Coordinates of C-alpha atoms in Angstrom, one line a residue:
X16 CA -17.9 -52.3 80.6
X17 CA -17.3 -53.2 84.4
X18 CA -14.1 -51.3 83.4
X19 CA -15.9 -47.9 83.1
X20 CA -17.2 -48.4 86.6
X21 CA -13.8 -48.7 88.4
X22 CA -12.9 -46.7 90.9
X23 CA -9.9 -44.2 90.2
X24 CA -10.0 -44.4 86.6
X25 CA -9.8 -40.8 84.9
X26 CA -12.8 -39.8 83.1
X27 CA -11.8 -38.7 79.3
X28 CA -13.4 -37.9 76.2
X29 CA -13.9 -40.4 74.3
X30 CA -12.1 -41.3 71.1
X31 CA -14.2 -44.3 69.3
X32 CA -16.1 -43.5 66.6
X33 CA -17.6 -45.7 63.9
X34 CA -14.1 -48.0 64.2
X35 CA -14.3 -51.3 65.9
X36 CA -13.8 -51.5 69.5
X37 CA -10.4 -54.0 69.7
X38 CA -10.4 -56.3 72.0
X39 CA -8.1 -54.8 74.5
X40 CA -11.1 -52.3 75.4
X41 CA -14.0 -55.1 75.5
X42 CA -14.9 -56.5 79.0
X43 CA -17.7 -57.0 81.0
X44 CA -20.5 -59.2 81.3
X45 CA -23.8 -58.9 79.6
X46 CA -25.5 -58.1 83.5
X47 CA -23.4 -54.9 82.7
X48 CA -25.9 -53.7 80.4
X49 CA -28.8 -53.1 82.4
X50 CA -27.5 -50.2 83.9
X51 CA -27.5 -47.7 80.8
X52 CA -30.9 -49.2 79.8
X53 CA -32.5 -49.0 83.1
X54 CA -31.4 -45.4 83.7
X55 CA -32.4 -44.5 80.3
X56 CA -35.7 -45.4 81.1
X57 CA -36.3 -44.8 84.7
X58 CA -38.3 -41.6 84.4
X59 CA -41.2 -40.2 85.4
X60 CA -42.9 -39.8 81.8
X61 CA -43.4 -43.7 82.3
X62 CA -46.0 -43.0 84.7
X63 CA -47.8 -39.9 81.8
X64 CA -47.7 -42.7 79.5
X65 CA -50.6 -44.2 81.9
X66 CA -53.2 -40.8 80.4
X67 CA -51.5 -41.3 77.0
X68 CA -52.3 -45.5 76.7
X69 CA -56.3 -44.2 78.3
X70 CA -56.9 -41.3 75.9
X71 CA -57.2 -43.8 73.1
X72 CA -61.1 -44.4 74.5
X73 CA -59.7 -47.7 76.1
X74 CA -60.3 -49.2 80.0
X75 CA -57.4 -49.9 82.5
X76 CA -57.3 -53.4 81.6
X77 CA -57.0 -53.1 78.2
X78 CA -54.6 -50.1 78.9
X79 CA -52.5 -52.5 80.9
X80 CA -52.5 -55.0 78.3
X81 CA -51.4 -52.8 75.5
X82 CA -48.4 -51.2 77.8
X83 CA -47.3 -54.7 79.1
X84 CA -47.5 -55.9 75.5
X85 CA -45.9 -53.0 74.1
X86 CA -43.1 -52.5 76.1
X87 CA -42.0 -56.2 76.2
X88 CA -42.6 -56.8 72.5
X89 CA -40.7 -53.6 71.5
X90 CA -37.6 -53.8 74.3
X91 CA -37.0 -57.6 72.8
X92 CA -36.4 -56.0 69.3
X93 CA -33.8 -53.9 71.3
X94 CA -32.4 -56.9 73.0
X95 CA -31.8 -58.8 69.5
X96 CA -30.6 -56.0 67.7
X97 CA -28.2 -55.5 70.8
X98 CA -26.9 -59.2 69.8
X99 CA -25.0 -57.5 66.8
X100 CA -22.9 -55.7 68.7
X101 CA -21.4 -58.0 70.4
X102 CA -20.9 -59.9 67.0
X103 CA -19.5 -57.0 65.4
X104 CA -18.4 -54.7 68.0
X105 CA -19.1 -51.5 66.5
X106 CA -22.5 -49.1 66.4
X107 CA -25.7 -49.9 65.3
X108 CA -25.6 -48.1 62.4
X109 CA -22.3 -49.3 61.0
X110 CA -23.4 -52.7 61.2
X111 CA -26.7 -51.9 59.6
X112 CA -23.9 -51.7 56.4
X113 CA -24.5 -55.7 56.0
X114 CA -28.0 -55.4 55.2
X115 CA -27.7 -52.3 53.2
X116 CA -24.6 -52.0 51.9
X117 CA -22.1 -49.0 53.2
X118 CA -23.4 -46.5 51.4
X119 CA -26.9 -47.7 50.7
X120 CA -26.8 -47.3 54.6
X121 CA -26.7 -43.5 54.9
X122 CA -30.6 -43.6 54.4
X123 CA -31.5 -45.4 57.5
X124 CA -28.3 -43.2 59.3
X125 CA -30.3 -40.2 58.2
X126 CA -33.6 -41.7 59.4
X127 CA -32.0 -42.9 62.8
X128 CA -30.4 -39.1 63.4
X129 CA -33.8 -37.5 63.1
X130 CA -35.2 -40.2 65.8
X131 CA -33.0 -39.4 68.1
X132 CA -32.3 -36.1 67.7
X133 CA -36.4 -35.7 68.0
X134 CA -36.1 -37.8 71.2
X135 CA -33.3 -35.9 73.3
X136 CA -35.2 -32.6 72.2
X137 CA -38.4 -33.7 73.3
X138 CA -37.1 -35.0 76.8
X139 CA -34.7 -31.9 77.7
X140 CA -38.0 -30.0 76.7
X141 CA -39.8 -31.9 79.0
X142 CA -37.0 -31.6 82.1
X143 CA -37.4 -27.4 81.0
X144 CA -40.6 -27.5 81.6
X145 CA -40.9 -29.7 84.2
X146 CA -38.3 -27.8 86.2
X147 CA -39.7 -24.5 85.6
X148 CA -43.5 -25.9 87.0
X149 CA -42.3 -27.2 90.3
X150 CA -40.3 -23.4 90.7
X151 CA -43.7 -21.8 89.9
X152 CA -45.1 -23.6 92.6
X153 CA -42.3 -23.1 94.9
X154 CA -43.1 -19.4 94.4
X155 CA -38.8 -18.9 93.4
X156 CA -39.7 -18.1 89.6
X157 CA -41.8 -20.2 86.8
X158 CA -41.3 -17.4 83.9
X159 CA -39.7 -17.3 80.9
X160 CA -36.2 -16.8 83.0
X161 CA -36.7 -19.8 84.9
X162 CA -37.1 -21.5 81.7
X163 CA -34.2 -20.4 80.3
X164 CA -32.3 -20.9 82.9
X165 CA -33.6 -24.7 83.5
X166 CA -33.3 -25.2 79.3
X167 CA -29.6 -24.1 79.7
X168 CA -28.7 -26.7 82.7
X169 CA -30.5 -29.4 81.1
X170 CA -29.0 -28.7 77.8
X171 CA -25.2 -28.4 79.4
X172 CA -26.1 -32.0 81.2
X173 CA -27.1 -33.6 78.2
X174 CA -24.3 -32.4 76.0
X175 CA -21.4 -33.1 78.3
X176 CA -22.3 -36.6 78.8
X177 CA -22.8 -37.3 75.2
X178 CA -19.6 -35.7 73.8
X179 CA -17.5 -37.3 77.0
X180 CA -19.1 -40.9 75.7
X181 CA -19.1 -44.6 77.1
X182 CA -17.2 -43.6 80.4
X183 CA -18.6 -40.7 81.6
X184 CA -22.2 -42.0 80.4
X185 CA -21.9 -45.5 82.3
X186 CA -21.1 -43.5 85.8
X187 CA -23.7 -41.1 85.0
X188 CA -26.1 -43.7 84.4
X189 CA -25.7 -45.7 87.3
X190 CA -26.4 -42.5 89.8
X191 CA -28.8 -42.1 87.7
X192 CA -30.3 -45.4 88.4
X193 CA -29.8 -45.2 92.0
X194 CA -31.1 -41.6 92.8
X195 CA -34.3 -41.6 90.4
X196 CA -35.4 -44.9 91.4
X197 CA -35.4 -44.2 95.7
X198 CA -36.8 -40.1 94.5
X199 CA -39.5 -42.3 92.3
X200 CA -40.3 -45.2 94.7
X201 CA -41.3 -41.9 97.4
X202 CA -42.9 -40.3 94.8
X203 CA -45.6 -43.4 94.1
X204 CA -46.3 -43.6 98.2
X205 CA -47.2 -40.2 98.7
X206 CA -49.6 -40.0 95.6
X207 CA -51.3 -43.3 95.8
X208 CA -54.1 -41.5 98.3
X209 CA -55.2 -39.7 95.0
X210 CA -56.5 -43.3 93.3
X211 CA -59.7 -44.4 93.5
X212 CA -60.1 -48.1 92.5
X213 CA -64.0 -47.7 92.0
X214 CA -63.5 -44.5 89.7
X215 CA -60.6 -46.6 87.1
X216 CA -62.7 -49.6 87.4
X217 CA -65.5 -47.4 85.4
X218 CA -63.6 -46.3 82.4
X219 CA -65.3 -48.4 79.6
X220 CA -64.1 -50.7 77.4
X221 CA -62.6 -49.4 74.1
X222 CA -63.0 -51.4 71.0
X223 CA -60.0 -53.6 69.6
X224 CA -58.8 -51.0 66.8
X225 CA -58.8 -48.6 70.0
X226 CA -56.6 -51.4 71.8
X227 CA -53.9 -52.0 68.7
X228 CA -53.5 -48.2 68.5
X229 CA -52.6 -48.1 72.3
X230 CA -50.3 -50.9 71.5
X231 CA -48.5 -49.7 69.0
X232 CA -47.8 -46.2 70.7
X233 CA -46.8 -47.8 73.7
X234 CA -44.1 -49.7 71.1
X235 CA -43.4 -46.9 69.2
X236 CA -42.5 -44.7 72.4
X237 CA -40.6 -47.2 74.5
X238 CA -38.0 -50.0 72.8
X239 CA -38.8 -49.0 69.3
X240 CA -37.6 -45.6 69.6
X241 CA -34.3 -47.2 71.1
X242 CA -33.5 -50.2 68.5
X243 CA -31.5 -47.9 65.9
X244 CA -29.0 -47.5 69.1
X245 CA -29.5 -50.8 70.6
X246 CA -25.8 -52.5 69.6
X247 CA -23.9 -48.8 70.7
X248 CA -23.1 -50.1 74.4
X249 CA -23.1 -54.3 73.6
X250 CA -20.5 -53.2 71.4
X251 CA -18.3 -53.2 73.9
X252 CA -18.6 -56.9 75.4
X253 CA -16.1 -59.6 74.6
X254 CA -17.1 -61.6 71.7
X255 CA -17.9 -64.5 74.0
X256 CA -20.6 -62.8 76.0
X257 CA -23.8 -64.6 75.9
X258 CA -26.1 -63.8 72.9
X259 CA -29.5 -64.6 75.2
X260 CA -27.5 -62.8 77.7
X261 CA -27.3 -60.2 75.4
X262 CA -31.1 -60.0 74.6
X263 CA -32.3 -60.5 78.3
X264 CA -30.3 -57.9 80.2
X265 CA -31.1 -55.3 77.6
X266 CA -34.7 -56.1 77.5
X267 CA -34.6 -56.2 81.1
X268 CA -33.5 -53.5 81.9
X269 CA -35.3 -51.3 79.7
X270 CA -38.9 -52.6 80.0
X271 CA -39.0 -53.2 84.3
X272 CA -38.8 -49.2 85.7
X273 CA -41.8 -48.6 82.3
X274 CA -43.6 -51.3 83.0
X275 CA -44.1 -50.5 87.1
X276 CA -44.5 -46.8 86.0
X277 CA -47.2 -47.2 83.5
X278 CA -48.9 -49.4 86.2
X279 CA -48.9 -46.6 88.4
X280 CA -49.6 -43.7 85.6
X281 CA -52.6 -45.7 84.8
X282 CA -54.3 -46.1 88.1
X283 CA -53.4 -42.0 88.6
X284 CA -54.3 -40.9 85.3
X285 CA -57.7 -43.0 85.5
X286 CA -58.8 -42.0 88.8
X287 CA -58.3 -38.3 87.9
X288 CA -59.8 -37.0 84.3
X289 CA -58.5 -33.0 85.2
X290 CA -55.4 -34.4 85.7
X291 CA -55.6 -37.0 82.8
X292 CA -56.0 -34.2 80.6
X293 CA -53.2 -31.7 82.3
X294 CA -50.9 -34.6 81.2
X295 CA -51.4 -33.8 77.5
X296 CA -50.3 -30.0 78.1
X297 CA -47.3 -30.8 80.1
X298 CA -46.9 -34.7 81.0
X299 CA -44.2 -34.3 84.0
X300 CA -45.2 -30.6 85.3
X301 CA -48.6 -31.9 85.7
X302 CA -48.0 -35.0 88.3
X303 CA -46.4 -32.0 90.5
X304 CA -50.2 -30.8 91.2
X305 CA -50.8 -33.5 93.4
X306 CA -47.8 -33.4 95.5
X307 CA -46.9 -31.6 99.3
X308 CA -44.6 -28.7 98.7
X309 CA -42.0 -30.3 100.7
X310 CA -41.2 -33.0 98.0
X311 CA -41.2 -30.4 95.0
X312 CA -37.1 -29.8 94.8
X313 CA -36.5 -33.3 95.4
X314 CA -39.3 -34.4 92.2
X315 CA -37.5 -32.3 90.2
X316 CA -34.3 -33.3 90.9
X317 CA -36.3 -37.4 89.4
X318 CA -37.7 -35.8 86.8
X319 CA -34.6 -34.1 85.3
X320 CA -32.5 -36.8 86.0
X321 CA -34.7 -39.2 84.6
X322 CA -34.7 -37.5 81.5
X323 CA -31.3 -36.5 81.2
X324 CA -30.5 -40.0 81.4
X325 CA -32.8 -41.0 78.3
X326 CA -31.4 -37.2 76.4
X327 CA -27.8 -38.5 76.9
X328 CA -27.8 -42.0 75.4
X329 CA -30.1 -40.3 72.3
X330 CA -27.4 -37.7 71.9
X331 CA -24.8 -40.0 72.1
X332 CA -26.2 -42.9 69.7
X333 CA -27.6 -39.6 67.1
X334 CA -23.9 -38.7 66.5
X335 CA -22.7 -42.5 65.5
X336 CA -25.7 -41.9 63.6
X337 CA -24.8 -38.4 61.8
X338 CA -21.3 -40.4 61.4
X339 CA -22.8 -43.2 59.7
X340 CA -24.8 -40.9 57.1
X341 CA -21.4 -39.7 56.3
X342 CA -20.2 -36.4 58.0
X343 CA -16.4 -36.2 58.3
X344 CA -16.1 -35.0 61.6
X345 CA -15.0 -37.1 65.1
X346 CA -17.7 -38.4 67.1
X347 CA -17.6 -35.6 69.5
X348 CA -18.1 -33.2 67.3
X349 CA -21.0 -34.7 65.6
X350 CA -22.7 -35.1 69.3
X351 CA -21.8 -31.4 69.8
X352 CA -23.6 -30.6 66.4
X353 CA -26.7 -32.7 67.9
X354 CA -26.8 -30.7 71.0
X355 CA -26.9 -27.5 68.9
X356 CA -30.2 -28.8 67.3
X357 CA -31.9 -30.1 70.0
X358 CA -31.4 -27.2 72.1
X359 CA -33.2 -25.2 68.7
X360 CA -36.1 -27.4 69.0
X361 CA -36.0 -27.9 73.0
X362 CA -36.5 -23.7 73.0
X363 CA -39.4 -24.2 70.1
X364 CA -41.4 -26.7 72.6
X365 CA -41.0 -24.4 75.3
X366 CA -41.8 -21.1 73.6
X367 CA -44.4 -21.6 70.7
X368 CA -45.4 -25.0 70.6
X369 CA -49.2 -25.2 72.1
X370 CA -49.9 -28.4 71.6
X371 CA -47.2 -31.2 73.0
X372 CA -49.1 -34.7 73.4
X373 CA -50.8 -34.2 69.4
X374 CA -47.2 -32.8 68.1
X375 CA -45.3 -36.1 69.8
X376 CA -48.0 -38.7 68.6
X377 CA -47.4 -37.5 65.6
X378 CA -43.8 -37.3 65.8
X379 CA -43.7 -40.8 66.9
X380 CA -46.1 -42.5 64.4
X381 CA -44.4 -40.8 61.7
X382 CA -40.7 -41.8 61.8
X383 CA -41.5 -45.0 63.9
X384 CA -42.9 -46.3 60.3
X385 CA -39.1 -46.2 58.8
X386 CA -37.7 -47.6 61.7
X387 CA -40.0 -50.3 61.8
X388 CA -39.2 -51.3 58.2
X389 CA -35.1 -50.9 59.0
X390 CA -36.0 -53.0 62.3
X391 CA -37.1 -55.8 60.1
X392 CA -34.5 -56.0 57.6
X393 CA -32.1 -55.9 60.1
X394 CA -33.2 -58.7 62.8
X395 CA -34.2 -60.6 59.2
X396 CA -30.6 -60.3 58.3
X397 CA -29.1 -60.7 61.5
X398 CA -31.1 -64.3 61.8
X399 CA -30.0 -65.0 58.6
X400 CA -26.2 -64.8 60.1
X401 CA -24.1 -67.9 61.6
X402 CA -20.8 -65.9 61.4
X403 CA -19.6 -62.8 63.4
X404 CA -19.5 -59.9 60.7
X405 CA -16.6 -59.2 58.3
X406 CA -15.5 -56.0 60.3
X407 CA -13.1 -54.7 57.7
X408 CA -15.9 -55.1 54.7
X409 CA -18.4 -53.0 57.0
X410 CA -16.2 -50.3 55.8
X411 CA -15.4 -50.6 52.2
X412 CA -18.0 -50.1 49.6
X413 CA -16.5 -52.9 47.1
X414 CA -16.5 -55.4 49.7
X415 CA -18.5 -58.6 50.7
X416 CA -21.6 -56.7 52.1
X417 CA -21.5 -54.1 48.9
X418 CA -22.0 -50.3 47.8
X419 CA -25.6 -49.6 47.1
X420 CA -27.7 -52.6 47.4
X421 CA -31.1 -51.8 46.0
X422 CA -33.3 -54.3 47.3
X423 CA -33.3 -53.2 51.0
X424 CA -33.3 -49.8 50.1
X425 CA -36.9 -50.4 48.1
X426 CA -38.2 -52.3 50.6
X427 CA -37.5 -49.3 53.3
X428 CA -39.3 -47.3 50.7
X429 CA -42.2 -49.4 50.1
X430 CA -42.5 -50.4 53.9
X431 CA -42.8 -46.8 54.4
X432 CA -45.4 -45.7 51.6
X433 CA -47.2 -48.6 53.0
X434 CA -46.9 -47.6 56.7
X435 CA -47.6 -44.0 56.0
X436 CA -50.8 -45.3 54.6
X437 CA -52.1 -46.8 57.1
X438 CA -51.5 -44.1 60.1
X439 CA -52.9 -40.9 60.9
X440 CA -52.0 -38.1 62.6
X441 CA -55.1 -35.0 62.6
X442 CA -53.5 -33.8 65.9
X443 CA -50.8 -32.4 63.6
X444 CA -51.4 -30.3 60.9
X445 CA -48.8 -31.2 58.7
X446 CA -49.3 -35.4 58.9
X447 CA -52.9 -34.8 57.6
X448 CA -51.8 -36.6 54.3
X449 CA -51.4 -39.8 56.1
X450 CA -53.4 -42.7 56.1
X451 CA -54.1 -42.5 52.4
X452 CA -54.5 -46.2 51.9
X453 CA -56.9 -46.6 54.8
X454 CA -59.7 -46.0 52.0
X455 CA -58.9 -48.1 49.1
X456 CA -58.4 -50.9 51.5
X457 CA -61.6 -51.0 52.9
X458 CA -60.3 -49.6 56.7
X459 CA -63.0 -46.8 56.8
X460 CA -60.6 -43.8 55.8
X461 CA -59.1 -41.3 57.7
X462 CA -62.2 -41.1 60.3
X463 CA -63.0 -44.7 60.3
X464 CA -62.8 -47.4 62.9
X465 CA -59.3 -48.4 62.1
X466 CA -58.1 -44.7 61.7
X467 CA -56.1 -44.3 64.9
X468 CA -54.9 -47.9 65.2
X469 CA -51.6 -47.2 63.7
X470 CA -51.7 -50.2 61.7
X471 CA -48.6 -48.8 59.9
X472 CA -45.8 -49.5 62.2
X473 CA -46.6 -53.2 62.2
X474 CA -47.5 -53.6 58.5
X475 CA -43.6 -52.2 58.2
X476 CA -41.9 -53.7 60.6
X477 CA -43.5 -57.4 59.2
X478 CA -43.2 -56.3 55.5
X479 CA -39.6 -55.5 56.3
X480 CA -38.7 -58.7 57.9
X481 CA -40.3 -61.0 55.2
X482 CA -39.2 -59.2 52.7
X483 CA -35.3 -59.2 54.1
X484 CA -35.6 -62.9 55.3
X485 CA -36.9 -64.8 51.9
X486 CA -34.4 -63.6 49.6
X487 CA -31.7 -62.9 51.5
X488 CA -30.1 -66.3 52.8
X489 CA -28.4 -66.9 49.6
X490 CA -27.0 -63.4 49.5
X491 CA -26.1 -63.4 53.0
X492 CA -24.3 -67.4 52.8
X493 CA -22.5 -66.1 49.6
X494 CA -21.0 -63.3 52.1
X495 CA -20.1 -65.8 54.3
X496 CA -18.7 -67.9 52.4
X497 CA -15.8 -65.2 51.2
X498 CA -12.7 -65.6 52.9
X499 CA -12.0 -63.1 55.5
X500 CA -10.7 -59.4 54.7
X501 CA -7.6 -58.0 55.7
X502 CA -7.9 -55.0 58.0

């Protein structure tokens, strides 16, 4: 990965796929992998996160709690599931094969396209917006022109850098890095006049259901909504590299920009309820309120960037994943394809949607319930592992890892019935049927107590796990035990 960094070297499209990166192509260290993370994740919706984590009904410190929590807990899962890269050297999604056999695995491919195809959609509809607020303010437009205008730029951004690829997304990324991280570190000193300690020190405490439904959001919208891409860029480190390595640099360099923003969002958001509850209408435009004019152009230029950088790894890592389910096309293509959808639901945010922050939630909670379950099965069966993966058998249905396993598959399923019973979503209309087992299990029902706690995600993700790592070490030592394939 250093290698995509060197100066001089012609930027090109690139031509990997679902193959296996050789060896020739993999170098770099596993340091190397902080950059795409951190720049995926330096942006200013860390800081909106602070009024999401306190509209649960919960204080600062038990807001701060659930986001520190949250974001470490969830960023590990991507650091472990980055480990199989390395091991295998090919996407997330292709290696998922092992667990559920190559074609059993187009499910979770289909699951992990929606996810990030929802994700790059909802951030370039956030840089639109965002954009066409600070022109508004700046008196140079704000209309619906400015927000087409701002949805096309965004849009172009995102979808050059994911059908260019690794190259063009490593440079990207680290200017990314560089520029939002000074623009952001500015931002912080000229707002922190508009805390008030005394005023955030106030907010009562919520109750503990309140707190686990703050901490699973903050999992479910940080490194959970990243694991089904985690291995896409660790792919391309020698087999050597460091597993903790591995683990720690992607952790790290996904959870430390969130975790200073949040701190920040929070003490804002808390010392401010008109601007705790702008937030939910339009979570970046609304920190521009609060700013001097003069810093307006360059907040934009953060915000954009910031999001661009998350909308361009999603874009990139929801074509492997469109691959993976089985379209016949080359990865470019299949990114292209992405970019045509998410610009069809960036321009429904913009234009018709009325209610962002209940539409997301729900968003989130909903197809963070699958991922959870695949989440499981996958670290279950990747613990299970003392061998690198059969790279040749991750690609044919009658080899060692098999066609249509149906034991992983049910265990999705049932993860998910169960997950989906035990989350709600009454901000959108059409996820009122969840939380149907909240009832019969004695959890007060959809209004009770331990309605909004999103119990689901974590009944998946641990049901998925268990249920993977039980039965699965003689399956996965019989696999081993095969002699290797022939390419």
């Amino acid at each position: 990965m250093a290698e995509a960094r060197e100066p001089g070297r012609r930027l090109r499209v690139e031509t990997h796929g679902l193959d296996v990166i050789g060896d020739a192509d993999r170098k770099g260290t596993p340091r190397t992998l902080f950059w795409p993370w951190f720049g995926a994740n330096v942006s200013v919706l860390g800081i909106s996160y602070g009024a999401f984590a306190l509209g649960f009904g919960i204080s600062f410190w038990q807001a701060l709690a659930a986001g520190v929590l949250g974001i470490l807990a969830s960023f590990l899962l991507c650091g472990l599931v980055a480990v199989a890269g390395k091991r295998g050297s090919a996407p997330t999604m292709v290696l998922s094969r092992a667990a559920y056999g190559v074609r059993g695995n187009r499910l979770p491919s289909v699951v992990s396209w929606v996810l990030t195809v929802g994700w790059e959609t909802v951030l370039v509809a956030l840089a639109t917006m965002a954009t066409a607020t600070v022109l508004a303010r700046l008196g140079r437009g704000g209309g619906t022109r400015t927000e087409v205008a701002a949805l096309i730029v965004v849009c172009v951004l995102t979808v050059v850098g994911g059908v260019a690829g690794f190259d063009l997304i490593m440079r990207l990324q680290t200017v990314i890095t560089v520029v939002t991280g000074v623009l952001t570190v500015v931002y912080v000193v000229l707002v922190a006049g508009h805390i008030h300690w005394a005023t955030v020190r106030a907010i009562p405490t919520g109750s503990a259901q309140e707190f686990i439904g703050a901490l699973v959001f903050m999992m479910t919208g940080f490194g959970l909504g990243w694991v089904n891409a985690a291995a896409d860029y660790s792919r391309y480190l020698p087999r050597a590299a460091s597993g903790r390595g591995v683990t720690g640099w992607t952790a790290f360099g996904g959870s430390v920009a969130p975790l200073l923003l949040l701190v920040f969002g929070l003490l804002l958001a808390g010392s401010s309820a008109p601007l705790n509850k702008a937030i939910a209408a339009d979570p970046i435009g609304a920190l521009t309120t609060i700013l001097p004019t003069w810093f307006l152009i360059p907040f934009a230029v953060v915000a954009v960037l910031g999001l661009v950088g998350g909308a361009v790894l999603d874009i990139y890592s929801s074509g492997l994943a469109l691959l993976s389910a089985g379209l016949p096309v080359p990865r470019y293509l299949a990114a292209l394809a992405d970019g045509v959808l998410m610009t069809a639901g960036a321009v429904y945010i913009v234009f018709f949607a009325d209610d962002f922050l209940g539409q997301f939630m729900g968003f989130l909670t909903t197809l963070g319930v699958p991922i959870a379950a695949w989440c499981g099965i996958m670290l279950a069966d990747l613990a299970l592992r003392r061998r690198d993966y059969d790279e040749a058998d991750l690609y044919r249905p009658a080899g060692r890892y098999g066609d249509v396993p149906l034991l992983p598959l049910l265990l999705t399923l049932a993860a998910t019935a169960l997950g989906w019973g035990l989350v709600t979503n009454t901000a959108a209309s059409w996820l009122t049927w969840q939380g149907y087992l909240l009832a019969p299990l004695g959890l007060g029902g959809r209004s009770g107590a331990w309605a909004y706690a999103n119990l689901g995600v974590l009944a998946a993700l641990a049901l998925g796990f268990l249920g993977t790592l039980a039965p699965g070490r003689a399956r996965v030592r019989s696999q081993e035990n095969l002699p290797a394939s022939t390419p």
